[in-house]
Coordinates of C-alpha atoms in Angstrom, one line a residue:
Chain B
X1 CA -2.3 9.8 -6.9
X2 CA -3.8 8.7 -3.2
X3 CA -3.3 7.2 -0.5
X4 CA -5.3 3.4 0.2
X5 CA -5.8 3.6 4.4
X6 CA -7.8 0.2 4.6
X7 CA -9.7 2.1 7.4
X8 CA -11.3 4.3 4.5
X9 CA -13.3 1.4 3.3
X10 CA -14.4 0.4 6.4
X11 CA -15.8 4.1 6.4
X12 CA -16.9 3.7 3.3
X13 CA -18.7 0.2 4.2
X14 CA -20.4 1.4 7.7
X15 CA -21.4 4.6 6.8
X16 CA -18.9 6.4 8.8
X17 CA -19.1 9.1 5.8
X18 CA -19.9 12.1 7.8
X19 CA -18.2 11.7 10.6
X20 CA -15.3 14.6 11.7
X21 CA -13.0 12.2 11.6
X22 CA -13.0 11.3 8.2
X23 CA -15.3 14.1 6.6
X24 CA -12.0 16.3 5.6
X25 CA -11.3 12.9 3.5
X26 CA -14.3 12.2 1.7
X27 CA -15.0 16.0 1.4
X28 CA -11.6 16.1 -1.2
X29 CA -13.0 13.4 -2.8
X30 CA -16.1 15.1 -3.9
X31 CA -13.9 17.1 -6.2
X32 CA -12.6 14.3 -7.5
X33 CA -15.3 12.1 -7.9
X34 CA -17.2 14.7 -10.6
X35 CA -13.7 15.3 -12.2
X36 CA -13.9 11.3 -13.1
X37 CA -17.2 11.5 -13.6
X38 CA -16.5 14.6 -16.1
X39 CA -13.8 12.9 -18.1
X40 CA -15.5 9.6 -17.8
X41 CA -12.4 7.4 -19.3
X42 CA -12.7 4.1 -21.0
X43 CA -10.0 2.3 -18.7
X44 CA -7.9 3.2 -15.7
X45 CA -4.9 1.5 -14.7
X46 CA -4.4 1.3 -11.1
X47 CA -1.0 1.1 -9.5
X48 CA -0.9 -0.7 -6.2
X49 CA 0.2 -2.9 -3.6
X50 CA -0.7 -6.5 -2.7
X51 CA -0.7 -6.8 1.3
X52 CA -0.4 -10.3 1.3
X53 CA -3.6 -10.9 -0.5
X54 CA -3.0 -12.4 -3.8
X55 CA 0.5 -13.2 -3.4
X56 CA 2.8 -14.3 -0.3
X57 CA 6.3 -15.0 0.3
X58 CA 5.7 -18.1 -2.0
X59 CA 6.0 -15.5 -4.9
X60 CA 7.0 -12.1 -5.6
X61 CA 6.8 -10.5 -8.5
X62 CA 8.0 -7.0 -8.7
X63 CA 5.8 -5.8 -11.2
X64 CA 2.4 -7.2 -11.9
X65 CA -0.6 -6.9 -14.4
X66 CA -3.5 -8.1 -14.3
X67 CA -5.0 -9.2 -17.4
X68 CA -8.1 -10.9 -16.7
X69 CA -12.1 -10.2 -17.2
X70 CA -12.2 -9.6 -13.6
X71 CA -10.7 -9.9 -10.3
X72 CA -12.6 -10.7 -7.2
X73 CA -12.1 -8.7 -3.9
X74 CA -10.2 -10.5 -1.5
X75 CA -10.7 -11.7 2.0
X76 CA -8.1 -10.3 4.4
X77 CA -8.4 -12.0 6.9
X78 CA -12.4 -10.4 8.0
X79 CA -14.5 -11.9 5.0
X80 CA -14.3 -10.3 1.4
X81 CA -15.0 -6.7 1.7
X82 CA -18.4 -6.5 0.4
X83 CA -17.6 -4.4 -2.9
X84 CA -18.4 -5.0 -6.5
X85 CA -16.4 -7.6 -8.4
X86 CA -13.4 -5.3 -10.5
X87 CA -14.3 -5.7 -14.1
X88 CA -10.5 -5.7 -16.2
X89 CA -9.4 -4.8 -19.4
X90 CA -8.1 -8.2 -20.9
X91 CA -7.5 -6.4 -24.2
X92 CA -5.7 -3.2 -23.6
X93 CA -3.7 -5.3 -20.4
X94 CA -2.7 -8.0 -22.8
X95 CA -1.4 -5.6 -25.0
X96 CA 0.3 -3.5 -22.3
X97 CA 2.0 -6.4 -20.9
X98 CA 3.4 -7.4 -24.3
X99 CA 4.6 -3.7 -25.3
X100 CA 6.2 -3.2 -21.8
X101 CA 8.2 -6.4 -21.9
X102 CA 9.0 -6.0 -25.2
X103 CA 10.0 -2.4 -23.5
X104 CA 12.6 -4.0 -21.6
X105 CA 10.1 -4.1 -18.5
X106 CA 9.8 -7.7 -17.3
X107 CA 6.1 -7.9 -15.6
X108 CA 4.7 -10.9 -14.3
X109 CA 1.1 -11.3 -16.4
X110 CA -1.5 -12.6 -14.2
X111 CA -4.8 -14.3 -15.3
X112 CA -5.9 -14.6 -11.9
X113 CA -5.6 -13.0 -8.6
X114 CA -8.0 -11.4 -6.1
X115 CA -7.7 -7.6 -5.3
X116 CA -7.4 -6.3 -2.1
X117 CA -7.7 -3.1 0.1
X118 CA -4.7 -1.1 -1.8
X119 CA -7.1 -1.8 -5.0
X120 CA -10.5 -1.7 -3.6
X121 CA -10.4 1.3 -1.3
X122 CA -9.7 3.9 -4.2
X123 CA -12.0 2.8 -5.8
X124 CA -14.5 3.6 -3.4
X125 CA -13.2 6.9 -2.7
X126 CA -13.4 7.8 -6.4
X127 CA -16.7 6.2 -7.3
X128 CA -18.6 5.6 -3.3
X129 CA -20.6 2.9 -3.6
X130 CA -22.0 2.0 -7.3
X131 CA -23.7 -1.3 -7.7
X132 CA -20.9 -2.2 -9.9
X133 CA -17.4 -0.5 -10.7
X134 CA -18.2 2.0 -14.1
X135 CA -14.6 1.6 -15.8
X136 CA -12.2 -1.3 -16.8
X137 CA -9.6 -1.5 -14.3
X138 CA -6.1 -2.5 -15.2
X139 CA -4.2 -3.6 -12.3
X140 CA -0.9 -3.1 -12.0
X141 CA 0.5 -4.3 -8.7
X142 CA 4.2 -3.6 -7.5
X143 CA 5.9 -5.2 -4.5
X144 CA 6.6 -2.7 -2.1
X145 CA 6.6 -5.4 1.4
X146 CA 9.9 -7.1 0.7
X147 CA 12.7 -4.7 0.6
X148 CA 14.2 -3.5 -1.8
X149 CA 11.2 -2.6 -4.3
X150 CA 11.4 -1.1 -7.4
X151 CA 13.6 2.4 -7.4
X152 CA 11.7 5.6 -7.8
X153 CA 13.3 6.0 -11.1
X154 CA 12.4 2.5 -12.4
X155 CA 9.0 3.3 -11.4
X156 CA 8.8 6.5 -13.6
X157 CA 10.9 4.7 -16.7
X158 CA 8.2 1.8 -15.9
X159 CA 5.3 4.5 -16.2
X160 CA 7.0 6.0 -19.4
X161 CA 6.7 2.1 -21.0
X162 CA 3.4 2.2 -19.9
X163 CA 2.7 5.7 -21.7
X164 CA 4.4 4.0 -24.9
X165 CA 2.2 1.2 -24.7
X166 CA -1.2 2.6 -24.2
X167 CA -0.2 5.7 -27.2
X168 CA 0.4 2.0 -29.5
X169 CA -2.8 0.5 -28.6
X170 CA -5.0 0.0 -32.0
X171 CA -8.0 1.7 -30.4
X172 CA -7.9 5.1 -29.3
X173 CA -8.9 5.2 -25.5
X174 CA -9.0 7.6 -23.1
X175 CA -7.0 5.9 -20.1
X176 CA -6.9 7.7 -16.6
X177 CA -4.0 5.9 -14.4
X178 CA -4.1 6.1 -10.9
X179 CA -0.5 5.7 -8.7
X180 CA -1.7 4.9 -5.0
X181 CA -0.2 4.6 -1.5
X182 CA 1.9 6.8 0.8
X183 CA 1.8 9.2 2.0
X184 CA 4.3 9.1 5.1
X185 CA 3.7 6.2 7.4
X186 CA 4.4 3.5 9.6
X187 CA 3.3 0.7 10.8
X188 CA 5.7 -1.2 12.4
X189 CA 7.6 -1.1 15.6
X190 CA 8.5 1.1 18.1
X191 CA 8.6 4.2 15.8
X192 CA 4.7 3.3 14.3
X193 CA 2.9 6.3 13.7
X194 CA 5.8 8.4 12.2
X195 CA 4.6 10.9 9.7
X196 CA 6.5 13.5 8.0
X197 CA 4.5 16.4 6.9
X198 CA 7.7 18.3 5.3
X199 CA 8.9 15.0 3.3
X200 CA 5.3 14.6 1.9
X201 CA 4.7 18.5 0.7
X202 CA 7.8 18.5 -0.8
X203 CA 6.6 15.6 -2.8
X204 CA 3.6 16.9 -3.6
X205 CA 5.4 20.3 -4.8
X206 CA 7.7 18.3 -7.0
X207 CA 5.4 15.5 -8.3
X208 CA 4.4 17.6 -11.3
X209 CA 7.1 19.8 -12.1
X210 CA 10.3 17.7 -11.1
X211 CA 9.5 14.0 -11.1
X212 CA 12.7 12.8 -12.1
X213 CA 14.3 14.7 -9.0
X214 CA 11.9 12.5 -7.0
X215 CA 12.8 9.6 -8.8
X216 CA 16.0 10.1 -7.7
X217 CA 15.5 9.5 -3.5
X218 CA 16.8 6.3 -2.3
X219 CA 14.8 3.4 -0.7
X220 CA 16.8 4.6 2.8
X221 CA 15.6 8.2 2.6
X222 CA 12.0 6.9 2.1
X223 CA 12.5 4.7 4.9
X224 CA 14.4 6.6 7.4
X225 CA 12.1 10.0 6.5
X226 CA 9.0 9.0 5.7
X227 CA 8.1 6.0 7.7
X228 CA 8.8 1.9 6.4
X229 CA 5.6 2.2 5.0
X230 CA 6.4 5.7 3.0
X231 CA 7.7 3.9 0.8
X232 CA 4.9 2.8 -1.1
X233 CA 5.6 6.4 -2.6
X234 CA 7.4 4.7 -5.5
X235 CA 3.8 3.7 -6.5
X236 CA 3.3 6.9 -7.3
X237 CA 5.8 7.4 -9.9
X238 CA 4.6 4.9 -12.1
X239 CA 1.6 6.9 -12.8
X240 CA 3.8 9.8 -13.3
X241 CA 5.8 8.0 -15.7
X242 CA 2.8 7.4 -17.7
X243 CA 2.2 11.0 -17.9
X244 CA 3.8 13.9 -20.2
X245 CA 6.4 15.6 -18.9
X246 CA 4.3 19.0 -18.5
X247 CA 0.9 18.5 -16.2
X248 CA -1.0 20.9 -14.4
X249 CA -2.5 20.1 -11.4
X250 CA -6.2 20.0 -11.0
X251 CA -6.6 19.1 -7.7
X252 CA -4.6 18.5 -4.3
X253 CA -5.4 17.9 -0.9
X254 CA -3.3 17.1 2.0
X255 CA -4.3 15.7 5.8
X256 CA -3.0 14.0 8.9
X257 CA -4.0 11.8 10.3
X258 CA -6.2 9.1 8.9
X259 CA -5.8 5.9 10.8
X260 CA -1.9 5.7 11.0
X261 CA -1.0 7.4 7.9
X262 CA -0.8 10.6 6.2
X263 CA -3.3 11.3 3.7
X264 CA -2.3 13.0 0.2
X265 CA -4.0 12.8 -3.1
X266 CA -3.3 14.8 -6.0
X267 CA -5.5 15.1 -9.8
X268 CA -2.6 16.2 -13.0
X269 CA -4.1 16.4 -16.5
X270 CA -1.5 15.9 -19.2
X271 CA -0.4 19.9 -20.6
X272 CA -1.0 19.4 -24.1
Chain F
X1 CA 25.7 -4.3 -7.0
X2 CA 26.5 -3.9 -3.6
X3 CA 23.4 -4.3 -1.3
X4 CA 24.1 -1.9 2.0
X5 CA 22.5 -2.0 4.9
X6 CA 22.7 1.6 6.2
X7 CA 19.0 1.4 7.3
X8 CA 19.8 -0.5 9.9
X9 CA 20.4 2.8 12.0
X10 CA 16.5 3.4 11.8
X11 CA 15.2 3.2 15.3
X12 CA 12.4 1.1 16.1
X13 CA 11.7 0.0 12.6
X14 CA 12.3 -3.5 11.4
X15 CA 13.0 -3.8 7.6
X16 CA 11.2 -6.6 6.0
X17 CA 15.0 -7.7 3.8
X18 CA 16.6 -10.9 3.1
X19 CA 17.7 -12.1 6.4
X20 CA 13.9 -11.4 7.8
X21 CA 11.9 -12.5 5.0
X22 CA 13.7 -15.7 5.3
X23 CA 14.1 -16.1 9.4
X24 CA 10.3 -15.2 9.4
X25 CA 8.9 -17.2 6.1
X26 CA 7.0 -19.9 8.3
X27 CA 5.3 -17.1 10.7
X28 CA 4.4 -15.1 8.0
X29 CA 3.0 -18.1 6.0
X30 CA 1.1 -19.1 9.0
X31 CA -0.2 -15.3 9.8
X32 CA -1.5 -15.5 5.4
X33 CA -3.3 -19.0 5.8
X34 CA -5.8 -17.1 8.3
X35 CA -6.6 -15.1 5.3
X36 CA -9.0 -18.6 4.7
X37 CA -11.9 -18.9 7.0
X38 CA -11.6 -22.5 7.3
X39 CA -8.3 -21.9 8.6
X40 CA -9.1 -19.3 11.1
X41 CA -11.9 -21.8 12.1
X42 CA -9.1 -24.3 12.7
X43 CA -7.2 -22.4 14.5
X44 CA -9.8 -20.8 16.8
X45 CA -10.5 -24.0 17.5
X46 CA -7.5 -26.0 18.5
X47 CA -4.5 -22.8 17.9
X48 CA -1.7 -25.4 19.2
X49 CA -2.1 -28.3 16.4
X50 CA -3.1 -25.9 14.1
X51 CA 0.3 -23.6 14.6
X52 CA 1.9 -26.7 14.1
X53 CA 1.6 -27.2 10.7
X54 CA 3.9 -24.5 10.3
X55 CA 7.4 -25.1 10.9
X56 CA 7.7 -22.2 13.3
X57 CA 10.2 -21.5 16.1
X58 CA 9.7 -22.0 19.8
X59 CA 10.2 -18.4 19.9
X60 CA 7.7 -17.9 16.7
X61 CA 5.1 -19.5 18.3
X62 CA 5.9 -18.1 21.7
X63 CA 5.2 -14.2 20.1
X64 CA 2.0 -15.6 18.6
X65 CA 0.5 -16.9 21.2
X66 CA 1.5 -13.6 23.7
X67 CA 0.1 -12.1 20.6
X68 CA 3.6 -10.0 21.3
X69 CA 3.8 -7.9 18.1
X70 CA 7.2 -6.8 18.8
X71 CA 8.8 -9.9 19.0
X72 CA 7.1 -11.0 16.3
X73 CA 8.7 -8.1 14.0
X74 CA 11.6 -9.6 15.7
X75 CA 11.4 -13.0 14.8
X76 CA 10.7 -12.2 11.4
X77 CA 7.4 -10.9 11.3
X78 CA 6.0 -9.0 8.6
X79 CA 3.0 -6.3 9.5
X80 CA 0.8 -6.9 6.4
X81 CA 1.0 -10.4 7.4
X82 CA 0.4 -9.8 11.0
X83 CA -2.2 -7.9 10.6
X84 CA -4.1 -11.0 9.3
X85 CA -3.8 -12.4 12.6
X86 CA -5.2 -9.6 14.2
X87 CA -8.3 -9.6 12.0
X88 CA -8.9 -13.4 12.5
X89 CA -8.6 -12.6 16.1
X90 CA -10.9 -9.2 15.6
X91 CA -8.6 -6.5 17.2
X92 CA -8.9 -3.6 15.6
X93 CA -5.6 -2.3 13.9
X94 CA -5.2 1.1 16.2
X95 CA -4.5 -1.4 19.2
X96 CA -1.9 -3.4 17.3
X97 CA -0.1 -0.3 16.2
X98 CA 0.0 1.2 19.9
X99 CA 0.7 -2.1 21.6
X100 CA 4.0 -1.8 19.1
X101 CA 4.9 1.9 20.3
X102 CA 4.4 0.9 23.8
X103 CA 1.7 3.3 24.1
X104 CA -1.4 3.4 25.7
X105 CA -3.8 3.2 23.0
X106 CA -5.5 6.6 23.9
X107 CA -2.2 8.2 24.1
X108 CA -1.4 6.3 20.9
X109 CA -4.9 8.1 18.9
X110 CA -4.0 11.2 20.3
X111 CA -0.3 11.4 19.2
X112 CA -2.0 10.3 15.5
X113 CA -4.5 13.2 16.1
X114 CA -2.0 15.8 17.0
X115 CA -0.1 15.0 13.9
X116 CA 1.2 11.3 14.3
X117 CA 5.1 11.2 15.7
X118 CA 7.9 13.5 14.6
X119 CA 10.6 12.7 12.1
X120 CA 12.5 15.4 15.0
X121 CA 14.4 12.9 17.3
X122 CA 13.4 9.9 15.7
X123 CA 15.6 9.2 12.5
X124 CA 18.6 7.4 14.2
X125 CA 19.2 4.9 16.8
X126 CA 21.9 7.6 18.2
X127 CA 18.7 10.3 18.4
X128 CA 17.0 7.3 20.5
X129 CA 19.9 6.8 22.7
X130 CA 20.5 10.0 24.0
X131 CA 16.5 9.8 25.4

C-alpha cells in the first residue's frame, strides 16, 4: 500500500534521490525494494487511479483492468514520462476479469490504455530505475475523480473476488498486489494542503487487523477528514481484500509532507 | 438510494459530483486535450480560436485565461484536469496549489513543511465562519 505523489517521479527522473527533502521517502523504500526483490513474484496487480490520462469525462468506468501485453506511459500534459513501457499479464488479467464478473464484480476490460503517474510512480519507488519493468503488471484502475467512487467496503469485497480469482487461476503464481494512493490530502481550493496525521495512523493501525471497520467510513468522512483527495484511500482496500484475513506487517512508514500530501506505505504478508 | 449532499458543509473544497462534472464537462475536456502536444502547440499559438473549439462559458474561458484556479473549481473545474493546463503552461504544481489557498507560495511550502494545514478549525464552513 503507498502513496503515488507525481512529484516522486520527477525525483526519481532528475536525480533529486538524496536530497533532505525526499531522502526520508526513498530511504523507506530501500526496505521495500529488497523485500520485492526477496520474494520476486511472477505478477503484481496494481490498484490505481487514472488522473485524466487514459480516460476523461467521455468515460468512466468504476473498475478497470487492463488486460493487454503492455501499456505505454502516458503524457500528462509535459511529454511521456520517460519510464519503461509496463509489460501486462494478458493471461492471468483475462482470467481475473472473467472470474470477477462472473463474481458479481462488473469491470470494464481494457485492451488498451496508457498508464500514468498513479501507475508509473510506484513502480519507480519499488524498482528505481531498471531498463525495463522486472514483473507483469496487472492494472487495475478505479475511479476515484468523479464522486461518488467505489465504497470502502465494495473495494475490500472487490479485493476478496480478486483473491478468488487469482487462487482459481490454472497456474500456480506468486502474485504481490499493490493498493496505492492516499494518504490524507488535498488539492483543491481554499482548504489545499489539508492533511490529517491522526485519520491516517488510525488507518494504518487498522489496515491489518480491522479492515472491514475501515471499510466501513463513508465517502463524507474521507472527504471532510482526510482531504478531497484522501479519498483515494479506498484504493487501498482493494488490495486488502485480496488478502487473508490475518497479515502481519512487514513494513510501515509514515511522513508529512511530500509535495501536498501525506506520505504512507505499508508491506502485509498473508499469516498462513 | 438517496444521494445526500452533506459534504457540502466542507469549507473550501469543491466536490467533483453530478451538478460539476456536468456544468464543467467542456472546461475539463478542454484542460485533457492539452494532454496532446499538437494541441498545446495550438493553443500556445493562437489560445482564443483554439479555446473555441470547446463549448465553454464566458465565465469558463474567463477563469482560463486569468489562469484563476478558484473560479475554475467554481465553474466546474476539476484539479486532475487542471493540472494539465498548468503543465502545458510549465507552472509547477506547488504554485497552483498556493495560488488556490490564497497563500503566498513560500508561506504555502512552509505550512506543507510544518505539517501541511490542520483538520482543527477546518472541517466545516461554520469553523470557517467564525474566523
Amino acid at each position: 500500500m503507498m502513496s503515488h505523489v507525481p512529484l516522486l517521479g520527477l525525483a526519481v527522473d532528475h536525480a533529486k534521490k538524496e536530497e533532505e527533502y525526499f531522502k526520508p521517502v526513498f530511504n523507506a523504500f530501500d526496505v521495500s525494494k529488497k523485500w520485492i526483490e526477496d520474494i520476486n513474484p511472477d505478477a503484481i496487480i496494481l490498484v490505481y487511479n487514472d488522473h485524466a490520462s487514459a480516460f476523461s469525462l467521455d468515460l468512466i468506468p468504476t473498475f478497470a483492468i487492463g488486460c493487454a501485453a503492455e501499456f505505454m506511459p502516458a503524457d500528462e500534459g509535459f511529454g511521456r514520462r520517460e519510464v519503461p513501457i509496463v509489460p501486462g499479464y494478458p493471461e492471468l488479467a483475462w482470467h481475473i476479469a472473467q472470474s470477477t464478473i462472473l463474481d458479481e464484480f462488473d469491470i470494464t476490460i481494457v485492451n488498451k490504455m496508457d498508464v500514468d503517474h498513479g501507475l508509473t510512480v510506484p513502480l519507480s519507488l519499488m524498482f528505481g530505475e531498471p531498463d525495463e519493468w522486472p514483473i507483469p503488471i496487472i492494472p487495475l484502475a478505479v475511479n476515484v475523480i468523479q464522486y461518488p467512487p467505489p465504497t470502502g467496503n465494495r473495494c475490500l469485497n472487490l479485493g476478496k473476488s480478486i483473491k478468488r480469482a487469482v487462487g482459481s487461476f490454472p497456474e500456480n503464481k506468486r502474485v504481490v498486489i499493490f493498493g496505492t494512493g492516499g494518504m490524507s490530502h488535498q488539492l483543491q481550493g481554499r482548504r489545499t494542503g489539508l492533511i490529517n496525521q491522526e485519520f491516517d495512523t488510525n488507518y494504518l493501525d487498522k489496515f491489518g487487523s480491522a479492515p472491514e471497520e475501515l471499510a466501513k467510513i463513508p465517502h463524507e468522512d474521507y472527504l471532510r477528514l482526510a482531504g478531497s483527495e484522501g479519498i483515494e484511500l479506498v484504493m487501498w482496500l482493494v488490495a486488502r481484500g485480496a488478502m487473508n484475513e490475518r497479515v502481519r506487517e512487514i513494513h510501515r512508514h509514515y511522513h508529512v509532507p511530500i509535495s501536498n500530501t501525506a506520505i504512507g506505505h505499508l508491506i502485509l504478508e498473508n499469516e498462513i | 438510494m438517496a444521494v445526500s449532499k452533506t459534504y457540502l458543509d466542507i469549507p473550501g473544497t469543491f466536490v467533483f459530483d453530478a451538478e460539476h462534472s456536468r456544468l464543467g464537462y467542456p472546461l475539463n475536456m478542454f484542460c485533457m486535450s492539452l494532454s496532446k502536444e499538437e494541441n498545446r502547440s495550438a493553443f500556445t499559438e493562437d489560445c482564443k480560436s483554439y479555446m473555441n473549439r470547446f463549448e465553454m462559458t464566458e465565465a469558463q474561458k474567463q477563469s482560463i485565461r486569468d489562469r484563476n484556479w478558484n473560479m475554475m473549481l467554481e465553474q466546474g473545474g476539476n484539479i486532475y484536469y487542471m493540472l494539465k493546463l498548468a503543465g502545458a503552461d510549465g507552472t509547477p504544481y506547488e504554485q497552483v496549489y498556493a495560488a488556490m489557498s490564497g497563500d503566498e507560495p513560500s508561506d504555502y511550502r512552509s505550512m506543507m513543511i510544518g505539517g501541511g494545514r490542520l483538520p482543527e478549525g477546518n472541517l466545516y464552513k461554520s469553523d470557517w465562519a467564525k474566523k
